[in-house]
Amino acid sequence: MISHIINSLLLAIGLGVDSFSISLVNGISYPDSSKKDQLKESFIFGICQSVMPFAGYILLVYFSNKLTILKTVSPYVSLILLSYLGIKLIMESFKTSDIEKSNIKLTTGTLIIQGIATSIDAVSCSFSMINLSMFEAIIEIVIIGIITVLLSYIALNLGKEIGRKVEKYSQIIGGIILILIGMILFIKR
């Protein structure tokens, strides 16, 4: 059981890195976000990172032939979603004044899209869960969610500090980074 928890922690950290990266970008791009907004984002990312491997686990247990399709499509989905969000962020930076920028917040819909884009590849880690009981799989999924929430929250705060230093260009920098993350996720698969 202890080795299972250690493996789950390591897996959670590995999966949480994508959410950490996006949260860092969001902190840079939106340095004036409130603690409430930071918690909302962290929990959305944690839920997405938990739901995807659980969905993959269910697919493997009940419909094993369907998972390969998702694994094939996920790099394209991540690239398209993150590129779209990056381009949108860059375009917003040119359309709004500095005063308007300070009032812009990430919508729940945008956060969910980011969460899906960064966690869709987590479905493939369900292959490592196939020999687990339902109870062990749930423990692993909860650990993944908790670690992702913590990593996202830390990254948001780091990003806010950086964002305050490069405030004038923060949305452009954030948009470029989102596009690059999408490309990296696409290339590494």
PDB file of C-alpha atoms in Angstrom, residues 57-131:
ATOM      1  CA  TYR A  57      -9.733   3.543 -16.189  1.00  0.00           C
ATOM      2  CA  ILE A  58     -13.462   3.053 -16.805  1.00  0.00           C
ATOM      3  CA  LEU A  59     -12.879   2.882 -20.573  1.00  0.00           C
ATOM      4  CA  LEU A  60     -10.167   0.273 -20.087  1.00  0.00           C
ATOM      5  CA  VAL A  61     -12.210  -1.820 -17.716  1.00  0.00           C
ATOM      6  CA  TYR A  62     -15.375  -1.740 -19.817  1.00  0.00           C
ATOM      7  CA  PHE A  63     -14.431  -0.685 -23.357  1.00  0.00           C
ATOM      8  CA  SER A  64     -10.723  -1.351 -23.839  1.00  0.00           C
ATOM      9  CA  ASN A  65     -10.737  -0.752 -27.596  1.00  0.00           C
ATOM     10  CA  LYS A  66     -12.005   2.872 -27.268  1.00  0.00           C
ATOM     11  CA  LEU A  67      -8.957   4.220 -25.414  1.00  0.00           C
ATOM     12  CA  THR A  68      -6.541   3.991 -28.340  1.00  0.00           C
ATOM     13  CA  ILE A  69      -8.682   6.446 -30.317  1.00  0.00           C
ATOM     14  CA  LEU A  70      -8.487   9.023 -27.516  1.00  0.00           C
ATOM     15  CA  LYS A  71      -4.744   8.522 -27.150  1.00  0.00           C
ATOM     16  CA  THR A  72      -4.303   9.214 -30.862  1.00  0.00           C
ATOM     17  CA  VAL A  73      -6.461  12.347 -30.864  1.00  0.00           C
ATOM     18  CA  SER A  74      -5.333  13.958 -27.578  1.00  0.00           C
ATOM     19  CA  PRO A  75      -2.159  15.690 -28.891  1.00  0.00           C
ATOM     20  CA  TYR A  76      -4.189  17.386 -31.631  1.00  0.00           C
ATOM     21  CA  VAL A  77      -6.882  18.488 -29.182  1.00  0.00           C
ATOM     22  CA  SER A  78      -4.277  19.931 -26.791  1.00  0.00           C
ATOM     23  CA  LEU A  79      -2.491  21.788 -29.595  1.00  0.00           C
ATOM     24  CA  ILE A  80      -5.704  23.262 -30.999  1.00  0.00           C
ATOM     25  CA  LEU A  81      -7.164  24.307 -27.634  1.00  0.00           C
ATOM     26  CA  LEU A  82      -3.982  25.837 -26.218  1.00  0.00           C
ATOM     27  CA  SER A  83      -3.130  27.589 -29.503  1.00  0.00           C
ATOM     28  CA  TYR A  84      -6.641  29.029 -29.659  1.00  0.00           C
ATOM     29  CA  LEU A  85      -6.391  30.288 -26.067  1.00  0.00           C
ATOM     30  CA  GLY A  86      -2.892  31.689 -26.675  1.00  0.00           C
ATOM     31  CA  ILE A  87      -3.925  33.560 -29.816  1.00  0.00           C
ATOM     32  CA  LYS A  88      -7.038  34.867 -28.044  1.00  0.00           C
ATOM     33  CA  LEU A  89      -4.906  36.133 -25.152  1.00  0.00           C
ATOM     34  CA  ILE A  90      -2.468  37.880 -27.504  1.00  0.00           C
ATOM     35  CA  MET A  91      -5.320  39.490 -29.449  1.00  0.00           C
ATOM     36  CA  GLU A  92      -6.958  40.699 -26.207  1.00  0.00           C
ATOM     37  CA  SER A  93      -3.707  42.389 -25.216  1.00  0.00           C
ATOM     38  CA  PHE A  94      -3.900  44.634 -28.299  1.00  0.00           C
ATOM     39  CA  LYS A  95      -7.610  45.390 -27.986  1.00  0.00           C
ATOM     40  CA  THR A  96      -7.735  46.566 -24.392  1.00  0.00           C
ATOM     41  CA  SER A  97      -6.237  49.460 -22.494  1.00  0.00           C
ATOM     42  CA  ASP A  98      -4.120  49.005 -19.368  1.00  0.00           C
ATOM     43  CA  ILE A  99      -7.097  49.903 -17.166  1.00  0.00           C
ATOM     44  CA  GLU A 100      -9.334  47.368 -18.929  1.00  0.00           C
ATOM     45  CA  LYS A 101      -6.622  44.685 -18.674  1.00  0.00           C
ATOM     46  CA  SER A 102      -6.568  44.962 -14.908  1.00  0.00           C
ATOM     47  CA  ASN A 103     -10.308  44.138 -14.856  1.00  0.00           C
ATOM     48  CA  ILE A 104     -10.109  41.085 -17.154  1.00  0.00           C
ATOM     49  CA  LYS A 105     -10.609  37.751 -15.442  1.00  0.00           C
ATOM     50  CA  LEU A 106     -10.364  34.231 -16.708  1.00  0.00           C
ATOM     51  CA  THR A 107     -13.817  32.794 -17.252  1.00  0.00           C
ATOM     52  CA  THR A 108     -14.808  29.428 -15.873  1.00  0.00           C
ATOM     53  CA  GLY A 109     -15.246  28.226 -19.456  1.00  0.00           C
ATOM     54  CA  THR A 110     -11.685  29.210 -20.369  1.00  0.00           C
ATOM     55  CA  LEU A 111     -10.360  27.477 -17.264  1.00  0.00           C
ATOM     56  CA  ILE A 112     -12.256  24.299 -18.129  1.00  0.00           C
ATOM     57  CA  ILE A 113     -10.866  24.376 -21.686  1.00  0.00           C
ATOM     58  CA  GLN A 114      -7.348  24.824 -20.265  1.00  0.00           C
ATOM     59  CA  GLY A 115      -7.996  22.015 -17.787  1.00  0.00           C
ATOM     60  CA  ILE A 116      -9.152  19.640 -20.513  1.00  0.00           C
ATOM     61  CA  ALA A 117      -6.297  20.606 -22.837  1.00  0.00           C
ATOM     62  CA  THR A 118      -3.685  19.905 -20.166  1.00  0.00           C
ATOM     63  CA  SER A 119      -5.274  16.768 -18.761  1.00  0.00           C
ATOM     64  CA  ILE A 120      -6.510  14.894 -21.815  1.00  0.00           C
ATOM     65  CA  ASP A 121      -3.206  13.041 -22.008  1.00  0.00           C
ATOM     66  CA  ALA A 122      -3.797  11.821 -18.438  1.00  0.00           C
ATOM     67  CA  VAL A 123      -6.263   9.312 -19.887  1.00  0.00           C
ATOM     68  CA  SER A 124      -3.302   7.299 -21.110  1.00  0.00           C
ATOM     69  CA  CYS A 125      -1.943   6.871 -17.577  1.00  0.00           C
ATOM     70  CA  SER A 126      -4.976   4.705 -16.887  1.00  0.00           C
ATOM     71  CA  PHE A 127      -3.008   1.875 -18.527  1.00  0.00           C
ATOM     72  CA  SER A 128      -0.884   1.841 -15.379  1.00  0.00           C
ATOM     73  CA  MET A 129      -4.060   1.597 -13.295  1.00  0.00           C
ATOM     74  CA  ILE A 130      -5.615  -1.400 -15.037  1.00  0.00           C
ATOM     75  CA  ASN A 131      -4.409  -3.885 -12.411  1.00  0.00           C
TER      76      ASN A 131
END
